[in-house]
Structure formats: structure tokens, C-alpha cells
């Protein structure tokens, strides 16, 4: 989850808590009933927040796993490409060495 998404989530939850609290406090109920409503809304908000955090963690884990797989594939492709290039370099050096051996043999005659 991006930082911006986290800020939006925090703002929404904060607004919901403040709104619920203000609504309960201005409601014309007895103190005991108001306390029960506050407790009920606090528990509901806690459950909602726990659920959202769990979803965000799952999403983050999924994204991290996808990035890991993508990185591993790119790394494997890079290593494979480097291996082919190394083989090409070795073959070129072997050809140069053979040419030098032939020239050396001609010079020694």
C-alpha cells in the first residue's frame, strides 16, 4: 500500500470515529445507554480497523511476493545472458589464441 493510500485510510477512519463519537454524545440518551453505544461503536471501529489492516497486510504481502518473483526472473535472465556473452568471449579468445599459435608456428619455420 502506498503512503498516500495509508494517509487516506487514516483520514477516513479518523473521520468515522469523530463522527460516530459526536453523534453519540449529542444524542438525547441516558448516560448508561450512551456509554453502551460508545463501547459498541468503539468495538465496531476496532473490528473494522483490524480488518482493513489485515487486508492491507495481505495486499502488501502479495505485492512483495510478485516483486520477488519478478526480480528472480530478471536476475535469472541476466545471468543467462551473461553466460552466453561469456561463452562468446571465450570462443573469440580461443580463436585469437589459435591464430596466434599459427602465426608463431609460421615465424618459427
GROMACS .gro file of N, CA and C in nm:
model
  327
    1UNK      N    1   0.085  -0.116   0.000
    1UNK     CA    2   0.000   0.000   0.000
    1UNK      C    3   0.090   0.122   0.000
    2UNK      N    4   0.056   0.220  -0.083
    2UNK     CA    5   0.139   0.339  -0.090
    2UNK      C    6   0.116   0.427   0.032
    3UNK      N    7   0.205   0.521   0.055
    3UNK     CA    8   0.195   0.612   0.167
    3UNK      C    9   0.069   0.696   0.157
    4UNK      N   10   0.034   0.736   0.034
    4UNK     CA   11  -0.085   0.816   0.011
    4UNK      C   12  -0.209   0.738   0.049
    5UNK      N   13  -0.216   0.611   0.014
    5UNK     CA   14  -0.331   0.526   0.048
    5UNK      C   15  -0.343   0.512   0.200
    6UNK      N   16  -0.229   0.500   0.265
    6UNK     CA   17  -0.229   0.490   0.411
    6UNK      C   18  -0.282   0.616   0.476
    7UNK      N   19  -0.245   0.731   0.421
    7UNK     CA   20  -0.295   0.859   0.474
    7UNK      C   21  -0.445   0.872   0.454
    8UNK      N   22  -0.493   0.829   0.338
    8UNK     CA   23  -0.636   0.837   0.310
    8UNK      C   24  -0.712   0.746   0.405
    9UNK      N   25  -0.663   0.624   0.424
    9UNK     CA   26  -0.727   0.529   0.515
    9UNK      C   27  -0.731   0.586   0.656
   10UNK      N   28  -0.622   0.642   0.701
   10UNK     CA   29  -0.617   0.701   0.835
   10UNK      C   30  -0.717   0.817   0.847
   11UNK      N   31  -0.727   0.901   0.745
   11UNK     CA   32  -0.820   1.013   0.747
   11UNK      C   33  -0.964   0.965   0.752
   12UNK      N   34  -0.996   0.863   0.673
   12UNK     CA   35  -1.132   0.809   0.671
   12UNK      C   36  -1.169   0.751   0.807
   13UNK      N   37  -1.078   0.672   0.864
   13UNK     CA   38  -1.106   0.611   0.994
   13UNK      C   39  -1.118   0.717   1.104
   14UNK      N   40  -1.031   0.816   1.099
   14UNK     CA   41  -1.038   0.923   1.199
   14UNK      C   42  -1.171   0.997   1.189
   15UNK      N   43  -1.212   1.027   1.065
   15UNK     CA   44  -1.340   1.095   1.043
   15UNK      C   45  -1.457   1.012   1.092
   16UNK      N   46  -1.452   0.881   1.067
   16UNK     CA   47  -1.560   0.793   1.112
   16UNK      C   48  -1.569   0.790   1.264
   17UNK      N   49  -1.454   0.783   1.329
   17UNK     CA   50  -1.452   0.779   1.476
   17UNK      C   51  -1.505   0.910   1.533
   18UNK      N   52  -1.459   1.021   1.479
   18UNK     CA   53  -1.504   1.151   1.530
   18UNK      C   54  -1.654   1.169   1.505
   19UNK      N   55  -1.698   1.131   1.385
   19UNK     CA   56  -1.840   1.144   1.352
   19UNK      C   57  -1.927   1.058   1.442
   20UNK      N   58  -1.885   0.934   1.463
   20UNK     CA   59  -1.964   0.844   1.549
   20UNK      C   60  -1.966   0.897   1.692
   21UNK      N   61  -1.852   0.942   1.738
   21UNK     CA   62  -1.844   0.995   1.875
   21UNK      C   63  -1.930   1.118   1.893
   22UNK      N   64  -1.925   1.210   1.797
   22UNK     CA   65  -2.005   1.332   1.807
   22UNK      C   66  -2.153   1.299   1.802
   23UNK      N   67  -2.190   1.206   1.714
   23UNK     CA   68  -2.331   1.169   1.704
   23UNK      C   69  -2.383   1.108   1.833
   24UNK      N   70  -2.303   1.027   1.896
   24UNK     CA   71  -2.345   0.962   2.020
   24UNK      C   72  -2.354   1.064   2.134
   25UNK      N   73  -2.254   1.152   2.140
   25UNK     CA   74  -2.251   1.248   2.251
   25UNK      C   75  -2.366   1.349   2.243
   26UNK      N   76  -2.412   1.382   2.124
   26UNK     CA   77  -2.521   1.478   2.110
   26UNK      C   78  -2.658   1.411   2.106
   27UNK      N   79  -2.661   1.279   2.111
   27UNK     CA   80  -2.789   1.207   2.111
   27UNK      C   81  -2.855   1.223   2.248
   28UNK      N   82  -2.984   1.235   2.248
   28UNK     CA   83  -3.055   1.257   2.377
   28UNK      C   84  -3.084   1.126   2.450
   29UNK      N   85  -2.980   1.056   2.491
   29UNK     CA   86  -2.997   0.931   2.564
   29UNK      C   87  -2.940   0.946   2.705
   30UNK      N   88  -2.974   0.850   2.791
   30UNK     CA   89  -2.918   0.847   2.926
   30UNK      C   90  -2.770   0.811   2.919
   31UNK      N   91  -2.699   0.841   3.025
   31UNK     CA   92  -2.555   0.817   3.031
   31UNK      C   93  -2.516   0.672   3.008
   32UNK      N   94  -2.590   0.580   3.072
   32UNK     CA   95  -2.558   0.438   3.058
   32UNK      C   96  -2.578   0.392   2.914
   33UNK      N   97  -2.686   0.436   2.853
   33UNK     CA   98  -2.714   0.399   2.714
   33UNK      C   99  -2.610   0.459   2.620
   34UNK      N  100  -2.571   0.581   2.649
   34UNK     CA  101  -2.469   0.648   2.567
   34UNK      C  102  -2.336   0.574   2.578
   35UNK      N  103  -2.299   0.533   2.701
   35UNK     CA  104  -2.174   0.458   2.720
   35UNK      C  105  -2.177   0.326   2.644
   36UNK      N  106  -2.292   0.258   2.644
   36UNK     CA  107  -2.305   0.133   2.569
   36UNK      C  108  -2.288   0.158   2.419
   37UNK      N  109  -2.347   0.266   2.371
   37UNK     CA  110  -2.333   0.300   2.229
   37UNK      C  111  -2.187   0.330   2.194
   38UNK      N  112  -2.121   0.405   2.282
   38UNK     CA  113  -1.980   0.438   2.259
   38UNK      C  114  -1.897   0.310   2.255
   39UNK      N  115  -1.922   0.221   2.351
   39UNK     CA  116  -1.847   0.094   2.356
   39UNK      C  117  -1.875   0.011   2.231
   40UNK      N  118  -2.002   0.005   2.192
   40UNK     CA  119  -2.040  -0.073   2.073
   40UNK      C  120  -1.971  -0.015   1.948
   41UNK      N  121  -1.976   0.117   1.935
   41UNK     CA  122  -1.913   0.180   1.818
   41UNK      C  123  -1.761   0.167   1.823
   42UNK      N  124  -1.703   0.173   1.941
   42UNK     CA  125  -1.559   0.156   1.954
   42UNK      C  126  -1.519   0.015   1.911
   43UNK      N  127  -1.597  -0.085   1.955
   43UNK     CA  128  -1.568  -0.223   1.916
   43UNK      C  129  -1.585  -0.242   1.766
   44UNK      N  130  -1.689  -0.183   1.710
   44UNK     CA  131  -1.713  -0.193   1.566
   44UNK      C  132  -1.598  -0.128   1.489
   45UNK      N  133  -1.555  -0.012   1.534
   45UNK     CA  134  -1.444   0.058   1.469
   45UNK      C  135  -1.315  -0.024   1.482
   46UNK      N  136  -1.293  -0.083   1.598
   46UNK     CA  137  -1.175  -0.167   1.620
   46UNK      C  138  -1.177  -0.286   1.523
   47UNK      N  139  -1.291  -0.351   1.511
   47UNK     CA  140  -1.303  -0.465   1.418
   47UNK      C  141  -1.279  -0.421   1.274
   48UNK      N  142  -1.337  -0.308   1.238
   48UNK     CA  143  -1.320  -0.256   1.102
   48UNK      C  144  -1.174  -0.222   1.075
   49UNK      N  145  -1.111  -0.159   1.171
   49UNK     CA  146  -0.970  -0.122   1.156
   49UNK      C  147  -0.883  -0.248   1.147
   50UNK      N  148  -0.912  -0.347   1.230
   50UNK     CA  149  -0.837  -0.473   1.226
   50UNK      C  150  -0.852  -0.540   1.090
   51UNK      N  151  -0.973  -0.539   1.037
   51UNK     CA  152  -1.000  -0.598   0.906
   51UNK      C  153  -0.924  -0.524   0.797
   52UNK      N  154  -0.927  -0.392   0.801
   52UNK     CA  155  -0.857  -0.312   0.698
   52UNK      C  156  -0.706  -0.330   0.706
   53UNK      N  157  -0.654  -0.336   0.826
   53UNK     CA  158  -0.510  -0.357   0.843
   53UNK      C  159  -0.471  -0.494   0.790
   54UNK      N  160  -0.554  -0.594   0.819
   54UNK     CA  161  -0.528  -0.729   0.769
   54UNK      C  162  -0.530  -0.732   0.616
   55UNK      N  163  -0.628  -0.664   0.557
   55UNK     CA  164  -0.637  -0.658   0.411
   55UNK      C  165  -0.515  -0.587   0.353
   56UNK      N  166  -0.474  -0.477   0.416
   56UNK     CA  167  -0.357  -0.403   0.369
   56UNK      C  168  -0.231  -0.489   0.379
   57UNK      N  169  -0.219  -0.563   0.489
   57UNK     CA  170  -0.102  -0.651   0.506
   57UNK      C  171  -0.103  -0.761   0.400
   58UNK      N  172  -0.221  -0.818   0.374
   58UNK     CA  173  -0.231  -0.921   0.270
   58UNK      C  174  -0.192  -0.865   0.134
   59UNK      N  175  -0.241  -0.745   0.105
   59UNK     CA  176  -0.209  -0.681  -0.023
   59UNK      C  177  -0.060  -0.653  -0.034
   60UNK      N  178  -0.002  -0.606   0.074
   60UNK     CA  179   0.142  -0.578   0.075
   60UNK      C  180   0.222  -0.706   0.057
   61UNK      N  181   0.181  -0.812   0.123
   61UNK     CA  182   0.250  -0.941   0.109
   61UNK      C  183   0.240  -0.991  -0.034
   62UNK      N  184   0.123  -0.979  -0.093
   62UNK     CA  185   0.102  -1.024  -0.231
   62UNK      C  186   0.190  -0.943  -0.326
   63UNK      N  187   0.192  -0.812  -0.308
   63UNK     CA  188   0.274  -0.726  -0.393
   63UNK      C  189   0.422  -0.759  -0.376
   64UNK      N  190   0.465  -0.780  -0.253
   64UNK     CA  191   0.606  -0.813  -0.229
   64UNK      C  192   0.642  -0.946  -0.295
   65UNK      N  193   0.552  -1.043  -0.287
   65UNK     CA  194   0.578  -1.174  -0.348
   65UNK      C  195   0.587  -1.160  -0.500
   66UNK      N  196   0.497  -1.080  -0.559
   66UNK     CA  197   0.502  -1.058  -0.704
   66UNK      C  198   0.633  -0.991  -0.745
   67UNK      N  199   0.676  -0.893  -0.666
   67UNK     CA  200   0.802  -0.824  -0.696
   67UNK      C  201   0.920  -0.920  -0.682
   68UNK      N  202   0.914  -1.009  -0.583
   68UNK     CA  203   1.021  -1.106  -0.562
   68UNK      C  204   1.032  -1.200  -0.682
   69UNK      N  205   0.918  -1.250  -0.728
   69UNK     CA  206   0.917  -1.341  -0.843
   69UNK      C  207   0.969  -1.269  -0.966
   70UNK      N  208   0.925  -1.144  -0.986
   70UNK     CA  209   0.969  -1.065  -1.100
   70UNK      C  210   1.121  -1.042  -1.094
   71UNK      N  211   1.171  -1.009  -0.975
   71UNK     CA  212   1.315  -0.987  -0.957
   71UNK      C  213   1.393  -1.114  -0.986
   72UNK      N  214   1.345  -1.227  -0.934
   72UNK     CA  215   1.414  -1.354  -0.957
   72UNK      C  216   1.420  -1.388  -1.105
   73UNK      N  217   1.310  -1.362  -1.177
   73UNK     CA  218   1.308  -1.390  -1.321
   73UNK      C  219   1.407  -1.300  -1.395
   74UNK      N  220   1.408  -1.172  -1.360
   74UNK     CA  221   1.501  -1.079  -1.425
   74UNK      C  222   1.646  -1.117  -1.393
   75UNK      N  223   1.671  -1.158  -1.271
   75UNK     CA  224   1.805  -1.200  -1.232
   75UNK      C  225   1.847  -1.323  -1.311
   76UNK      N  226   1.758  -1.418  -1.323
   76UNK     CA  227   1.786  -1.540  -1.399
   76UNK      C  228   1.814  -1.507  -1.546
   77UNK      N  229   1.733  -1.418  -1.604
   77UNK     CA  230   1.754  -1.376  -1.743
   77UNK      C  231   1.889  -1.308  -1.760
   78UNK      N  232   1.925  -1.222  -1.664
   78UNK     CA  233   2.052  -1.151  -1.671
   78UNK      C  234   2.169  -1.248  -1.661
   79UNK      N  235   2.161  -1.342  -1.568
   79UNK     CA  236   2.269  -1.441  -1.552
   79UNK      C  237   2.281  -1.526  -1.678
   80UNK      N  238   2.168  -1.566  -1.733
   80UNK     CA  239   2.169  -1.645  -1.855
   80UNK      C  240   2.233  -1.566  -1.970
   81UNK      N  241   2.195  -1.441  -1.983
   81UNK     CA  242   2.250  -1.354  -2.087
   81UNK      C  243   2.400  -1.335  -2.069
   82UNK      N  244   2.441  -1.316  -1.945
   82UNK     CA  245   2.585  -1.301  -1.916
   82UNK      C  246   2.661  -1.428  -1.950
   83UNK      N  247   2.599  -1.542  -1.924
   83UNK     CA  248   2.662  -1.670  -1.955
   83UNK      C  249   2.686  -1.684  -2.105
   84UNK      N  250   2.585  -1.648  -2.185
   84UNK     CA  251   2.601  -1.654  -2.331
   84UNK      C  252   2.712  -1.559  -2.376
   85UNK      N  253   2.715  -1.440  -2.319
   85UNK     CA  254   2.819  -1.344  -2.357
   85UNK      C  255   2.957  -1.396  -2.316
   86UNK      N  256   2.966  -1.457  -2.199
   86UNK     CA  257   3.094  -1.513  -2.154
   86UNK      C  258   3.139  -1.623  -2.249
   87UNK      N  259   3.045  -1.706  -2.293
   87UNK     CA  260   3.078  -1.811  -2.390
   87UNK      C  261   3.130  -1.750  -2.520
   88UNK      N  262   3.065  -1.643  -2.565
   88UNK     CA  263   3.110  -1.574  -2.688
   88UNK      C  264   3.251  -1.518  -2.672
   89UNK      N  265   3.278  -1.459  -2.557
   89UNK     CA  266   3.410  -1.402  -2.530
   89UNK      C  267   3.515  -1.512  -2.528
   90UNK      N  268   3.484  -1.622  -2.463
   90UNK     CA  269   3.579  -1.735  -2.457
   90UNK      C  270   3.607  -1.789  -2.596
   91UNK      N  271   3.500  -1.805  -2.678
   91UNK     CA  272   3.520  -1.856  -2.814
   91UNK      C  273   3.607  -1.760  -2.896
   92UNK      N  274   3.585  -1.629  -2.881
   92UNK     CA  275   3.665  -1.530  -2.953
   92UNK      C  276   3.810  -1.537  -2.908
   93UNK      N  277   3.833  -1.548  -2.779
   93UNK     CA  278   3.969  -1.558  -2.727
   93UNK      C  279   4.038  -1.686  -2.774
   94UNK      N  280   3.964  -1.795  -2.779
   94UNK     CA  281   4.021  -1.921  -2.828
   94UNK      C  282   4.061  -1.909  -2.976
   95UNK      N  283   3.977  -1.842  -3.055
   95UNK     CA  284   4.010  -1.821  -3.197
   95UNK      C  285   4.135  -1.735  -3.210
   96UNK      N  286   4.143  -1.629  -3.129
   96UNK     CA  287   4.261  -1.541  -3.133
   96UNK      C  288   4.385  -1.619  -3.092
   97UNK      N  289   4.372  -1.702  -2.990
   97UNK     CA  290   4.485  -1.783  -2.945
   97UNK      C  291   4.530  -1.879  -3.055
   98UNK      N  292   4.436  -1.940  -3.122
   98UNK     CA  293   4.471  -2.032  -3.232
   98UNK      C  294   4.540  -1.957  -3.345
   99UNK      N  295   4.490  -1.837  -3.377
   99UNK     CA  296   4.554  -1.754  -3.481
   99UNK      C  297   4.698  -1.719  -3.441
  100UNK      N  298   4.715  -1.684  -3.313
  100UNK     CA  299   4.850  -1.651  -3.265
  100UNK      C  300   4.942  -1.773  -3.271
  101UNK      N  301   4.890  -1.889  -3.240
  101UNK     CA  302   4.971  -2.012  -3.247
  101UNK      C  303   5.014  -2.039  -3.391
  102UNK      N  304   4.921  -2.019  -3.485
  102UNK     CA  305   4.954  -2.040  -3.627
  102UNK      C  306   5.061  -1.941  -3.673
  103UNK      N  307   5.046  -1.814  -3.636
  103UNK     CA  308   5.144  -1.712  -3.673
  103UNK      C  309   5.280  -1.744  -3.611
  104UNK      N  310   5.279  -1.787  -3.485
  104UNK     CA  311   5.401  -1.822  -3.416
  104UNK      C  312   5.470  -1.942  -3.486
  105UNK      N  313   5.390  -2.040  -3.526
  105UNK     CA  314   5.445  -2.158  -3.596
  105UNK      C  315   5.505  -2.117  -3.729
  106UNK      N  316   5.443  -2.023  -3.799
  106UNK     CA  317   5.495  -1.976  -3.929
  106UNK      C  318   5.627  -1.899  -3.908
  107UNK      N  319   5.632  -1.821  -3.800
  107UNK     CA  320   5.752  -1.742  -3.773
  107UNK      C  321   5.869  -1.832  -3.732
  108UNK      N  322   5.842  -1.942  -3.670
  108UNK     CA  323   5.948  -2.032  -3.625
  108UNK      C  324   6.003  -2.116  -3.739
  109UNK      N  325   5.938  -2.125  -3.854
  109UNK     CA  326   5.987  -2.204  -3.967
  109UNK      C  327   6.102  -2.140  -4.035
   0.00000   0.00000   0.00000
